[in-house]
mmCIF file with all atom_site columns, C-alpha atoms and ligand atoms in Angstrom:
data_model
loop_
_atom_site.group_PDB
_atom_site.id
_atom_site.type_symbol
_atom_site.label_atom_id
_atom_site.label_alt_id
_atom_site.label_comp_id
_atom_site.label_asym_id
_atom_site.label_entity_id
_atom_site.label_seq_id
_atom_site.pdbx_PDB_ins_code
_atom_site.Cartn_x
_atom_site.Cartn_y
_atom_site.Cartn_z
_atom_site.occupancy
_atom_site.B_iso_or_equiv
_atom_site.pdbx_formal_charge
_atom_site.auth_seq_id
_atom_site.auth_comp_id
_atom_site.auth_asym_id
_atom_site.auth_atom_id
_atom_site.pdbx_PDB_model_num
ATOM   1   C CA  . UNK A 1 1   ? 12.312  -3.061  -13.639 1.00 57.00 ? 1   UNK A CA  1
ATOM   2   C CA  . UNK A 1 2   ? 10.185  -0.488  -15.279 1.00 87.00 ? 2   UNK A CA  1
ATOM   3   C CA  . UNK A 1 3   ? 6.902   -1.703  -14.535 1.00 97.00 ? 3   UNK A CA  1
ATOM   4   C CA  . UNK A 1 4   ? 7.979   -0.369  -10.773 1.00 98.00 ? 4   UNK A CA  1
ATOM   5   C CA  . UNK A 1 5   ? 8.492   3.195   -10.077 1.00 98.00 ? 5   UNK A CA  1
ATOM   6   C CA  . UNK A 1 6   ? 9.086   5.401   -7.436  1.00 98.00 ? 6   UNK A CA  1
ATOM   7   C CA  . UNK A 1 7   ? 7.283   9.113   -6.983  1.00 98.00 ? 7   UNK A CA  1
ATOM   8   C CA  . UNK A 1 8   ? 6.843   12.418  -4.453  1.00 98.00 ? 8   UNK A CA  1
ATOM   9   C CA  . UNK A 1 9   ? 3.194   12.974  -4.259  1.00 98.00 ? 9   UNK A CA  1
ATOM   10  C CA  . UNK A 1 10  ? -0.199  12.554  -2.102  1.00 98.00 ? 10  UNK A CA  1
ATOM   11  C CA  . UNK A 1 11  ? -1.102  9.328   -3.211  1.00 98.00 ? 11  UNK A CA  1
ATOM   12  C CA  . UNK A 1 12  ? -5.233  10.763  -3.193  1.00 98.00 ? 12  UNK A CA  1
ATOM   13  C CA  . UNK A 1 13  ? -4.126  13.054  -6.434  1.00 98.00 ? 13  UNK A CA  1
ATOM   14  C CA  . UNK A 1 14  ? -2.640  10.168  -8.368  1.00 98.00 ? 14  UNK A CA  1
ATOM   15  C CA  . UNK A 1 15  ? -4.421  9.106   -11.310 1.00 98.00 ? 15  UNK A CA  1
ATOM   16  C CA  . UNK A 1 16  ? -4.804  4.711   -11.199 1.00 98.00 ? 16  UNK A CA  1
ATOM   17  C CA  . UNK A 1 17  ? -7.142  1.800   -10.885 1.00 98.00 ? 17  UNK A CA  1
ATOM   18  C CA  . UNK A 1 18  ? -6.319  1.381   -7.146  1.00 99.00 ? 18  UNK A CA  1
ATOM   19  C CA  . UNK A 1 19  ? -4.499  3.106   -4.118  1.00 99.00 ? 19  UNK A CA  1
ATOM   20  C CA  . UNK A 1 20  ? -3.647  1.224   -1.438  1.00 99.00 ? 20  UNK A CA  1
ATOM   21  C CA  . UNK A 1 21  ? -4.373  3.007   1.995   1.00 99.00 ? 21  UNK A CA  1
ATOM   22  C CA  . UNK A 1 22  ? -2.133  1.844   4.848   1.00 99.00 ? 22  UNK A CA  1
ATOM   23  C CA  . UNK A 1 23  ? -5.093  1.662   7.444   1.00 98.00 ? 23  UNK A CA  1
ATOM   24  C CA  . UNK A 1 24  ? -5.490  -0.050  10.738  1.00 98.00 ? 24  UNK A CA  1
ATOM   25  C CA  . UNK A 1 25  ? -7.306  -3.038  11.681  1.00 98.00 ? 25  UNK A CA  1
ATOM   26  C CA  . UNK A 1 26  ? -10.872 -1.147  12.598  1.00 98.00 ? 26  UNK A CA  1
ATOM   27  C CA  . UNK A 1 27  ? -10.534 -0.287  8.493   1.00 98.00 ? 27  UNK A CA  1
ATOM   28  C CA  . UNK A 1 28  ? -12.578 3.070   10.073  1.00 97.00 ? 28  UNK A CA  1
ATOM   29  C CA  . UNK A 1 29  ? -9.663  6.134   9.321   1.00 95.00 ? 29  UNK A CA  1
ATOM   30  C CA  . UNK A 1 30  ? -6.969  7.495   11.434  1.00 96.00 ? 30  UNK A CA  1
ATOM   31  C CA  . UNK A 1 31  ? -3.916  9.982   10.639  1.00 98.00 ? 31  UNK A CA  1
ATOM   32  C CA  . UNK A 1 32  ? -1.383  10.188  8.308   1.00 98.00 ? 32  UNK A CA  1
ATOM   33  C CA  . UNK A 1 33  ? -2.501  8.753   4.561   1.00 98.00 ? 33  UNK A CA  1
ATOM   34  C CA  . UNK A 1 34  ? -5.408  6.843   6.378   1.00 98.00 ? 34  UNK A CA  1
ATOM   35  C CA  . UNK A 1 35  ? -6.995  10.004  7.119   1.00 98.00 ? 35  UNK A CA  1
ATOM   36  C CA  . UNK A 1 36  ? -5.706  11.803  3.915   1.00 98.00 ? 36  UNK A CA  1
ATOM   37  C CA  . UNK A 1 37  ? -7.524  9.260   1.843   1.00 98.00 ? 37  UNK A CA  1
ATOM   38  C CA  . UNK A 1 38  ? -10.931 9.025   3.439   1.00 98.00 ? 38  UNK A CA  1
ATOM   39  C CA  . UNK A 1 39  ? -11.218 13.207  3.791   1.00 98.00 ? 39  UNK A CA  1
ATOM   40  C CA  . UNK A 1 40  ? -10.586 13.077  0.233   1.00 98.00 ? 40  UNK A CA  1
ATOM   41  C CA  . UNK A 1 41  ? -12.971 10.340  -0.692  1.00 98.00 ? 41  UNK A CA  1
ATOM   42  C CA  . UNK A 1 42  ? -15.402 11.699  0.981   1.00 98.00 ? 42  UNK A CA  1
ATOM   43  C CA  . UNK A 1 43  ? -18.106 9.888   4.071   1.00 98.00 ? 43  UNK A CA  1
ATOM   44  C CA  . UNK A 1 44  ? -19.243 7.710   1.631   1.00 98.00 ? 44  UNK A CA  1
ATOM   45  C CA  . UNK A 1 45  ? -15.637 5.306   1.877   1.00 98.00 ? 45  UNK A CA  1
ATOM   46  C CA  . UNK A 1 46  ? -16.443 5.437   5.745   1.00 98.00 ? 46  UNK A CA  1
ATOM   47  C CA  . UNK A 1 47  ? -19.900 3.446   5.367   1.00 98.00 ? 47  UNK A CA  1
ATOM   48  C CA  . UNK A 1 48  ? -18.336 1.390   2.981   1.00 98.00 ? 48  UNK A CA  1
ATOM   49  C CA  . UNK A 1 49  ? -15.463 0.391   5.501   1.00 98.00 ? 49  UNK A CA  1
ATOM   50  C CA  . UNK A 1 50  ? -17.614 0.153   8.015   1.00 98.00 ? 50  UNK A CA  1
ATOM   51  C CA  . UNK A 1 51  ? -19.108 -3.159  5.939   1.00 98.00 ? 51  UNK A CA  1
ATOM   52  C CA  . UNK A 1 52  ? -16.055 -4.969  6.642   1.00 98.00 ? 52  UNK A CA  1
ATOM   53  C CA  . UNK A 1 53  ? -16.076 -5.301  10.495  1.00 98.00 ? 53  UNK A CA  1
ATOM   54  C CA  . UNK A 1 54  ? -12.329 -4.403  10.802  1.00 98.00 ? 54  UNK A CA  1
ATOM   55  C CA  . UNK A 1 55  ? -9.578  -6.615  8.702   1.00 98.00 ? 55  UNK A CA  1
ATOM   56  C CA  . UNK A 1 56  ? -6.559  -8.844  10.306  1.00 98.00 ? 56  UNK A CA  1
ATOM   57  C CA  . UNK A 1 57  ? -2.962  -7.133  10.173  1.00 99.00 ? 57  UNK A CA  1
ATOM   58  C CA  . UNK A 1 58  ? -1.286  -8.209  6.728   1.00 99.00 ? 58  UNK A CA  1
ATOM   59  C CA  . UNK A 1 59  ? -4.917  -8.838  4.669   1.00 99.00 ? 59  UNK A CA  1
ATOM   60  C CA  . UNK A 1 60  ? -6.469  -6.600  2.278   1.00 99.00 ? 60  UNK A CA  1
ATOM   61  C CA  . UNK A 1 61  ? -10.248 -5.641  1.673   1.00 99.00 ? 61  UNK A CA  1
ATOM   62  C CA  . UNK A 1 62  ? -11.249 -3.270  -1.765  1.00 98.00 ? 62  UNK A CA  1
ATOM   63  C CA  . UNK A 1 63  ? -13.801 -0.345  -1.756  1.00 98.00 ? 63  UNK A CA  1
ATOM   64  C CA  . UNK A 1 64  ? -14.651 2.154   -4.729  1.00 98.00 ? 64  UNK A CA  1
ATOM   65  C CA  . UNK A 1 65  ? -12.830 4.454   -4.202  1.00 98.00 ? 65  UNK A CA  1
ATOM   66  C CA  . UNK A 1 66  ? -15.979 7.772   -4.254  1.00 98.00 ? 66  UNK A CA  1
ATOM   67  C CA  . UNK A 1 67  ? -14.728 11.394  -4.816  1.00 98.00 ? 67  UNK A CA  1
ATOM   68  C CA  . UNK A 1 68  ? -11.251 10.068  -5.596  1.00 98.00 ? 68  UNK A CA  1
ATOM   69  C CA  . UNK A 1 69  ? -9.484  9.917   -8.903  1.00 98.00 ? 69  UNK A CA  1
ATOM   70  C CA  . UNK A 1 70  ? -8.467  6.471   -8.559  1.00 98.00 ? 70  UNK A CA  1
ATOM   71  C CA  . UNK A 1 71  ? -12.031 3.810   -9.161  1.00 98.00 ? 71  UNK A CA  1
ATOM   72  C CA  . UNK A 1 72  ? -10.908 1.500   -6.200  1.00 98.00 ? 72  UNK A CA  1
ATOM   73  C CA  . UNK A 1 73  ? -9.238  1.723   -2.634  1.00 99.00 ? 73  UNK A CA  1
ATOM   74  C CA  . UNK A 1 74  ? -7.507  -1.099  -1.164  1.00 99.00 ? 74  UNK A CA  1
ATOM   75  C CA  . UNK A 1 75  ? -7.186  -1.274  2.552   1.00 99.00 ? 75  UNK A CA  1
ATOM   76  C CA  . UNK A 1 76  ? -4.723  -2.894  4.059   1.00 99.00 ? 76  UNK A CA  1
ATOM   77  C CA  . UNK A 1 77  ? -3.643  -2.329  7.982   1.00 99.00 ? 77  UNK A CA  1
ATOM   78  C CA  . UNK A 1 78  ? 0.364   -3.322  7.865   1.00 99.00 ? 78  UNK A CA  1
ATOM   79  C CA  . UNK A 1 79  ? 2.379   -3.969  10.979  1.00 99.00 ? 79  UNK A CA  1
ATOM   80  C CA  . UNK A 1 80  ? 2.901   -2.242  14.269  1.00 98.00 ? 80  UNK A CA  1
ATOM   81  C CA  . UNK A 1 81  ? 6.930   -2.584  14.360  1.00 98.00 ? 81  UNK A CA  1
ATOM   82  C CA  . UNK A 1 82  ? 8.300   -3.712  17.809  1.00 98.00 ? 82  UNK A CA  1
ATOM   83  C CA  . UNK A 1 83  ? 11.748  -5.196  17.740  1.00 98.00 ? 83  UNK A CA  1
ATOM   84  C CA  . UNK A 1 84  ? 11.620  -7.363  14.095  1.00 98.00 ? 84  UNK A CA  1
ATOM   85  C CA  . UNK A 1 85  ? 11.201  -10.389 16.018  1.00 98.00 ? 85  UNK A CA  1
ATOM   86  C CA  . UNK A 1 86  ? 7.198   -10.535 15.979  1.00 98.00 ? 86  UNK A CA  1
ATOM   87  C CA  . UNK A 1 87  ? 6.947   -11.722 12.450  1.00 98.00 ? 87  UNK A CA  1
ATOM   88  C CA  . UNK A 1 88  ? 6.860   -7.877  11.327  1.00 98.00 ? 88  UNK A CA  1
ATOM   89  C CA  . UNK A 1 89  ? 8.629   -8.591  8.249   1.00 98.00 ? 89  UNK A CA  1
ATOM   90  C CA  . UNK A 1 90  ? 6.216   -11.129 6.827   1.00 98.00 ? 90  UNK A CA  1
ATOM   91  C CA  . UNK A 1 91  ? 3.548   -9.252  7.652   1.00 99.00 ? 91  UNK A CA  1
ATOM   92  C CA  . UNK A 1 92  ? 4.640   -6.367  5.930   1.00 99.00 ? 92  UNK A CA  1
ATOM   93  C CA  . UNK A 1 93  ? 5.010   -8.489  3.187   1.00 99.00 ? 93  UNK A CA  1
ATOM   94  C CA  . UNK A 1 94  ? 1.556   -9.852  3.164   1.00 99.00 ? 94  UNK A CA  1
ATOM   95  C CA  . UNK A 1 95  ? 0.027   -6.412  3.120   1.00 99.00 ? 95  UNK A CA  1
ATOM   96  C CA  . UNK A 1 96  ? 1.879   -6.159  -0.560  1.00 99.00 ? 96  UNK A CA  1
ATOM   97  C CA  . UNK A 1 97  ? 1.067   -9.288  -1.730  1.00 98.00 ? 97  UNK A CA  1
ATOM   98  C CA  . UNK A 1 98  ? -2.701  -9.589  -0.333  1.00 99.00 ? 98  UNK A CA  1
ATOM   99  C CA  . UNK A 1 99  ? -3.063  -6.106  -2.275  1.00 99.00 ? 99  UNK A CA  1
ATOM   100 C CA  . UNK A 1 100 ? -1.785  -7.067  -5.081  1.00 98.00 ? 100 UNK A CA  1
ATOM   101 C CA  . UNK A 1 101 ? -3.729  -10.236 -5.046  1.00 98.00 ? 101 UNK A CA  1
ATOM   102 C CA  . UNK A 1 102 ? -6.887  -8.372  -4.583  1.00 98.00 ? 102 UNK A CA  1
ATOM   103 C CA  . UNK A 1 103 ? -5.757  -5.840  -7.405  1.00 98.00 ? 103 UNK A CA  1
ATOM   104 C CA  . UNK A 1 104 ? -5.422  -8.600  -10.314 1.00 98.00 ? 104 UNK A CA  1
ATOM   105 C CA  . UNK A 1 105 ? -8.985  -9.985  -8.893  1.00 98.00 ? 105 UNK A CA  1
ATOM   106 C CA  . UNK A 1 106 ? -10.780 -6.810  -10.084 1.00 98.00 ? 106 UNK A CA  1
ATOM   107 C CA  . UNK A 1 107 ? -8.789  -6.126  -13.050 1.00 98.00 ? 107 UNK A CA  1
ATOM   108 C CA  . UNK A 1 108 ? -6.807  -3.549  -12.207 1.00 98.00 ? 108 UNK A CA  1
ATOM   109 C CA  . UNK A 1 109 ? -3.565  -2.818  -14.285 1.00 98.00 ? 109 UNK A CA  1
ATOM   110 C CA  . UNK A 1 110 ? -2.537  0.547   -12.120 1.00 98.00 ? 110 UNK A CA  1
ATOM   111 C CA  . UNK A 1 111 ? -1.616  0.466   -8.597  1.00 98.00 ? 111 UNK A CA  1
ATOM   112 C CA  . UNK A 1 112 ? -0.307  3.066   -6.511  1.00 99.00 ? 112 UNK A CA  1
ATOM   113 C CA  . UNK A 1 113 ? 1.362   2.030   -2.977  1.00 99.00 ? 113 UNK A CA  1
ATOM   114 C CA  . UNK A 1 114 ? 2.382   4.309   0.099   1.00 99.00 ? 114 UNK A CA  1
ATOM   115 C CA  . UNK A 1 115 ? 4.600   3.746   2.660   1.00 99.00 ? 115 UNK A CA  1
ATOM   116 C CA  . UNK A 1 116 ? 2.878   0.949   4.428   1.00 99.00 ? 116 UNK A CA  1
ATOM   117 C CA  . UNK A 1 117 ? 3.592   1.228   7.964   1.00 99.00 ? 117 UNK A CA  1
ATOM   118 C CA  . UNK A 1 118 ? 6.663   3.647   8.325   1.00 98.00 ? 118 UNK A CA  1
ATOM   119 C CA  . UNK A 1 119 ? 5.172   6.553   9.785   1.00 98.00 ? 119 UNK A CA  1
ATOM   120 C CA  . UNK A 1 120 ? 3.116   5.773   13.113  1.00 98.00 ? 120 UNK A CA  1
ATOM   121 C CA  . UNK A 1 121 ? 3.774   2.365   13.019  1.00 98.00 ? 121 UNK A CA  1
ATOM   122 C CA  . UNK A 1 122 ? 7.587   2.966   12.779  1.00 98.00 ? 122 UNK A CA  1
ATOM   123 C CA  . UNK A 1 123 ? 8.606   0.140   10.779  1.00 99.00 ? 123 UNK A CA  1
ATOM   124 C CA  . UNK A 1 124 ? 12.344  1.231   9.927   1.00 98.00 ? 124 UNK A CA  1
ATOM   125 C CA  . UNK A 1 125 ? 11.976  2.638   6.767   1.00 98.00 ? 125 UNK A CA  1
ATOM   126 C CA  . UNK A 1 126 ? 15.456  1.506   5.164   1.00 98.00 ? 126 UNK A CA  1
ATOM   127 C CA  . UNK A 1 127 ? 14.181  -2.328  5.934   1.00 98.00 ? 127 UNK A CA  1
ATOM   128 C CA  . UNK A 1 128 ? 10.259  -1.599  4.620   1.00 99.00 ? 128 UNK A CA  1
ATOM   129 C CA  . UNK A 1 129 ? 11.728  -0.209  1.227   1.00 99.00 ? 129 UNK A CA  1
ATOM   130 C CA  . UNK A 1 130 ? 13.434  -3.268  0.725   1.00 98.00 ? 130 UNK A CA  1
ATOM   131 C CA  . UNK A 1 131 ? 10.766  -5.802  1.669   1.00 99.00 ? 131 UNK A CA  1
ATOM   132 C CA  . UNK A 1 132 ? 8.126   -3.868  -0.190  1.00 99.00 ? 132 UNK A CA  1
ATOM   133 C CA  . UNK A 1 133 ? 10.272  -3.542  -3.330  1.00 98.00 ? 133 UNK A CA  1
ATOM   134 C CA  . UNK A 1 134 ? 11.190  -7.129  -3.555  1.00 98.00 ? 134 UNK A CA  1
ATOM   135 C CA  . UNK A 1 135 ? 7.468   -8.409  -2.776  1.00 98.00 ? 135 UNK A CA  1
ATOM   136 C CA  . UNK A 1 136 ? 6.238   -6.220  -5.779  1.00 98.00 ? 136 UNK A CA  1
ATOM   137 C CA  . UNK A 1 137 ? 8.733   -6.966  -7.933  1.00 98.00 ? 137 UNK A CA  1
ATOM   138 C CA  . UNK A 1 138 ? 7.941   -10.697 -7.109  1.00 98.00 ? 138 UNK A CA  1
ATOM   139 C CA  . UNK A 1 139 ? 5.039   -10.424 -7.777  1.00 98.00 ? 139 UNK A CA  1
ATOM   140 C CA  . UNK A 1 140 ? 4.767   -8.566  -10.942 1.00 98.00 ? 140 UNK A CA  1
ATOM   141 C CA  . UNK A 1 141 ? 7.142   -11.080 -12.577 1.00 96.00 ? 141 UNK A CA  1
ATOM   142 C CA  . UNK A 1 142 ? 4.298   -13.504 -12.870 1.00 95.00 ? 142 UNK A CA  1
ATOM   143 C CA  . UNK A 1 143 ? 1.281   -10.972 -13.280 1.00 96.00 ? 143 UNK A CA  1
ATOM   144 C CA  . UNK A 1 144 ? -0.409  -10.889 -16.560 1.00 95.00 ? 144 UNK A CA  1
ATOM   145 C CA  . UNK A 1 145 ? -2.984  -8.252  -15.698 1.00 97.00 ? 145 UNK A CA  1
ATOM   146 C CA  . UNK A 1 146 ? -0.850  -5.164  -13.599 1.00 98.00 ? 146 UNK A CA  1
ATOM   147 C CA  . UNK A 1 147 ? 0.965   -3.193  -15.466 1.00 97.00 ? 147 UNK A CA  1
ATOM   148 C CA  . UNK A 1 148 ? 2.649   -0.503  -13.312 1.00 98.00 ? 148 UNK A CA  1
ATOM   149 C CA  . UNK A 1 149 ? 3.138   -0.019  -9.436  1.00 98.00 ? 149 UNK A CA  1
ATOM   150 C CA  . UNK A 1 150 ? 3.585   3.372   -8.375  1.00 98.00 ? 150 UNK A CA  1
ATOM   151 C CA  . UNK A 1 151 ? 5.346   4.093   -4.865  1.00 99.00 ? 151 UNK A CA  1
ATOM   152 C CA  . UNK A 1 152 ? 4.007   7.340   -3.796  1.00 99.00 ? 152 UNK A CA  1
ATOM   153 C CA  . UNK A 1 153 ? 6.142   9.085   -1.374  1.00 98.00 ? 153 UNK A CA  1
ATOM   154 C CA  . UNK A 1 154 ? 5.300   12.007  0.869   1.00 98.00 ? 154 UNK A CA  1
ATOM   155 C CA  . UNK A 1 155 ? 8.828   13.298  1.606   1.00 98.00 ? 155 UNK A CA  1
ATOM   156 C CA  . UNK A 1 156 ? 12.100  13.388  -0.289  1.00 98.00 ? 156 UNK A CA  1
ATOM   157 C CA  . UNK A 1 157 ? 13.974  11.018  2.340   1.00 98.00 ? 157 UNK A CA  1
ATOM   158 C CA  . UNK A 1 158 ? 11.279  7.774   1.610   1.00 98.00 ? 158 UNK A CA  1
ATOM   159 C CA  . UNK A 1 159 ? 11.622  8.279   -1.909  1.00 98.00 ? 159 UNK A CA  1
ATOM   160 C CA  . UNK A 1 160 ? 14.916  8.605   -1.899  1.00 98.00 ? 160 UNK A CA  1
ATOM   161 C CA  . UNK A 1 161 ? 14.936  4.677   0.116   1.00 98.00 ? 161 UNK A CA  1
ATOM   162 C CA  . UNK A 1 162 ? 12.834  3.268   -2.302  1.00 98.00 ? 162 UNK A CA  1
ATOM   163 C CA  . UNK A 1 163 ? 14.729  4.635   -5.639  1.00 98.00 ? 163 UNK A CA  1
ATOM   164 C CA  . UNK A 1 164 ? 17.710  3.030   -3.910  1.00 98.00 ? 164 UNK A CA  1
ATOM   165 C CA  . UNK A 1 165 ? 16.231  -0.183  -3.308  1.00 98.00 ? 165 UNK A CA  1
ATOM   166 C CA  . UNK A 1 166 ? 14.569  -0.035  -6.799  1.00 98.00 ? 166 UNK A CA  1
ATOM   167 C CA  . UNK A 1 167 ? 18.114  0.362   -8.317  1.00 97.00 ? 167 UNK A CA  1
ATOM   168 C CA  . UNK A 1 168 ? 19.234  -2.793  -7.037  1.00 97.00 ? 168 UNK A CA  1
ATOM   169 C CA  . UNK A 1 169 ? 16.598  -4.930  -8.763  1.00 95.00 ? 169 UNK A CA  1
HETATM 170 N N1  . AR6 B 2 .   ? 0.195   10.460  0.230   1.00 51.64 ? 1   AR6 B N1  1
HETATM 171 C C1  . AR6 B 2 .   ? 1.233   9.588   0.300   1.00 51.64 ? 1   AR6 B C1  1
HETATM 172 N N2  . AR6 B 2 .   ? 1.864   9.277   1.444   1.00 51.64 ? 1   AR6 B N2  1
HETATM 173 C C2  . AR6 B 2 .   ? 1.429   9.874   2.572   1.00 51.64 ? 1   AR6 B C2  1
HETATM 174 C C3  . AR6 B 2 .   ? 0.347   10.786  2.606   1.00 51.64 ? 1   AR6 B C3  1
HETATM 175 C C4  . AR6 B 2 .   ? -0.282  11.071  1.362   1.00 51.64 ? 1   AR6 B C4  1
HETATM 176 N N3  . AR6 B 2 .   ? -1.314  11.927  1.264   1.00 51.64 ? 1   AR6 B N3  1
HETATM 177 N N4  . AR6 B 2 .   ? 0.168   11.213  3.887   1.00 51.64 ? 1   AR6 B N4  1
HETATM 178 C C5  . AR6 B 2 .   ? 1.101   10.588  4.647   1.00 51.64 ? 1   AR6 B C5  1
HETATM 179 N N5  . AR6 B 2 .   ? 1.870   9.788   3.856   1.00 51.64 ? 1   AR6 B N5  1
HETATM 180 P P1  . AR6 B 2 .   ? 1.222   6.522   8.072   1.00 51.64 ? 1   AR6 B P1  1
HETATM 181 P P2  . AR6 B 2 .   ? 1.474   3.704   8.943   1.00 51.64 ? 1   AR6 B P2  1
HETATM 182 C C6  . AR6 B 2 .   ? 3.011   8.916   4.220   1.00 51.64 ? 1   AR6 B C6  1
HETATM 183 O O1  . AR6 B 2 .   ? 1.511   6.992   9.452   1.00 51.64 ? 1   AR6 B O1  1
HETATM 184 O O2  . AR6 B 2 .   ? 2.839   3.922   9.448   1.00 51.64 ? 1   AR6 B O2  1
HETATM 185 C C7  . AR6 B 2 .   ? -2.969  5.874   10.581  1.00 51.64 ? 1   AR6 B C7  1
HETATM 186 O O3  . AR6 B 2 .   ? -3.460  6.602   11.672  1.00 51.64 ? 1   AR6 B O3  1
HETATM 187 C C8  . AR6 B 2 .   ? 3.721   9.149   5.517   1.00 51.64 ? 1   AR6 B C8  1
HETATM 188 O O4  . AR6 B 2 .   ? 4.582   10.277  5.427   1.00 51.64 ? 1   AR6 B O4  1
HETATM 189 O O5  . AR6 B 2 .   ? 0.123   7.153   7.319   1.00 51.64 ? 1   AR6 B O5  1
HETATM 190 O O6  . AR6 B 2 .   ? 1.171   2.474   8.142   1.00 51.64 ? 1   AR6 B O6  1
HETATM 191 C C9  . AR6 B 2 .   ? -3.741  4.573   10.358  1.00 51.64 ? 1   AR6 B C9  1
HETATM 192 O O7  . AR6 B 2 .   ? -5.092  4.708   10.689  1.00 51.64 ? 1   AR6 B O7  1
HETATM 193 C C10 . AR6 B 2 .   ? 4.496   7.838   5.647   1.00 51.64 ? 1   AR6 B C10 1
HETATM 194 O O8  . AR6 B 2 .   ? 5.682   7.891   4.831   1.00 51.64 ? 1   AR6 B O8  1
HETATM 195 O O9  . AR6 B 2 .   ? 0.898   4.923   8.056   1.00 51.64 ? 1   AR6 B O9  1
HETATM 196 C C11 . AR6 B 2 .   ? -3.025  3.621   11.269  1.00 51.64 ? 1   AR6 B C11 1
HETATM 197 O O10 . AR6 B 2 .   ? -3.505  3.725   12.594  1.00 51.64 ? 1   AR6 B O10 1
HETATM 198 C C12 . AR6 B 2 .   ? 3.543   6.799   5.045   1.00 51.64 ? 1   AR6 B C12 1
HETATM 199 O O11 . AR6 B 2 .   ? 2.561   7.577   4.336   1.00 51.64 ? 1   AR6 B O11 1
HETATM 200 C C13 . AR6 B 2 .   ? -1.587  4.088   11.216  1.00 51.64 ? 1   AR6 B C13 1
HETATM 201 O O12 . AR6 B 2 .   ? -1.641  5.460   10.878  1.00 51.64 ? 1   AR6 B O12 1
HETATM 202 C C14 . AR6 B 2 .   ? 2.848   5.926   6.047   1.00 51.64 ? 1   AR6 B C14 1
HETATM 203 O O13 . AR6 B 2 .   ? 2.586   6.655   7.238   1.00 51.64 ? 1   AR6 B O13 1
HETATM 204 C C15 . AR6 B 2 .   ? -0.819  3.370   10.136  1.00 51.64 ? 1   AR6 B C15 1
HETATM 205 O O14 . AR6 B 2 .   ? 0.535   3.733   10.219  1.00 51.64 ? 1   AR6 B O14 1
#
C-alpha cells in the first residue's frame, strides 16, 4: 500500500503534520527519540507535557509541536515488553491506533511514526514491525483525512523489518 512507507531518518527533521514520540507514561522526556524530540522542540513541549499529568500505556495525548518542523507532536508511551503474555501486543497496537485516532481529530493528513517501543522497552522488533504495520494499514483503509504514514527508522536493521513487513501487505 502506498499510502505507507518506510524511511532512515531522525524522525525531528521530517517534514509532516504530526510525529509521534514514543514517550513514557510521565509524558515528561527520557532517552532515545523521547529525548531527541523534546531537545529539538525546544522547553516549551516540556510545559506543554507537563499539562497532561502523565498518560496510560497504549493512549495518546497531542501538543504543537514548537521549534520542530512538524505543527503537532503526538505522545504516546507504548509497552514495556516482558514475556508477550501481559497484553503487550494489544497495547502496542493501541498506541497506533489511539495516534492515529487523535491524528484524523486535528486534521492531519501526514504522520510520521518511530519505532514505538523497540529500543528500551525491548519489544522484539521482528513482532512490533508486524503489529504496527498491520494496525496502520487497518486503519488507513477506512481514513478519509490521512494521507501518508511515514515509518522513520534510526538504523538500517528496523527499516529493513518494516520494508519486509510492508511487502507483505
Ligand atoms: N528518530 C527516529 N527514531 C529514533 C530516533 C530519532 N531521532 N532516536 C532513536 N530512535 P526508544 P521505546 C529509535 O528507546 O523503546 C525513552 O527514554 C530507536 O533507535 O526511543 O519506546 C522514553 O522516555 C528505536 O528504534 O523508545 C521511554 O522511557 C526507536 O526509536 C522509553 O525510552 C524506539 O526506541 C521508550 O522506549
Amino acid at each position: 500500500m502506498n499510502r505507507l512507507k518506510a524511511i532512515q531518518g531522525d524522525i525531528t527533521k521530517v517534514h509532516v503534520d504530526a510525529i509521534v514520540n514514543a514517550a513514557n507514561t510521565t509524558l515528561l522526556g527520557g532517552g532515545g527519540v523521547d529525548g531527541a524530540i523534546h531537545r529539538a522542540a525546544g522547553s516549551g513541549l516540556y510545559a506543554a507535557c507537563l499539562k497532561f499529568h502523565g498518560c496510560p500505556t497504549g493512549e495518546a495525548r497531542i501538543t504543537h509541536g514548537f521549534r520542530l518542523p512538524a505543527e503537532y507532536v503526538i505522545h504516546t508511551p507504548g509497552p514495556i515488553w516482558r514475556d508477550g503474555n501481559h497484553g503487550e501486543d494489544e497495547l502496542l497496537a493501541n498506541s497506533y491506533r489511539n495516534s492515529l485516532k487523535l491524528a484524523e481529530e486535528n486534521n492531519c493528513h501526514t504522520i510520521a511514526f518511530p519505532s514505538i517501543s523497540t529500543g528500551v522497552y525491548a519489544f522484539p522488533l521482528e513482532r512490533a514491525a508486524h503489529i504496527a504495520v498491520t494496525t496502520i494499514h487497518n486503519f488507513l483503509r477506512d481514513s478519509q483525512v490521512i494521507d501518508e504514514v511515514k515509518i522513520v527508522c534510526f538504523d538500517p536493521v528496523t527499516l529493513a523489518s518494516y520494508q519486509r513487513e510492508i511487502e507483505k501487505l
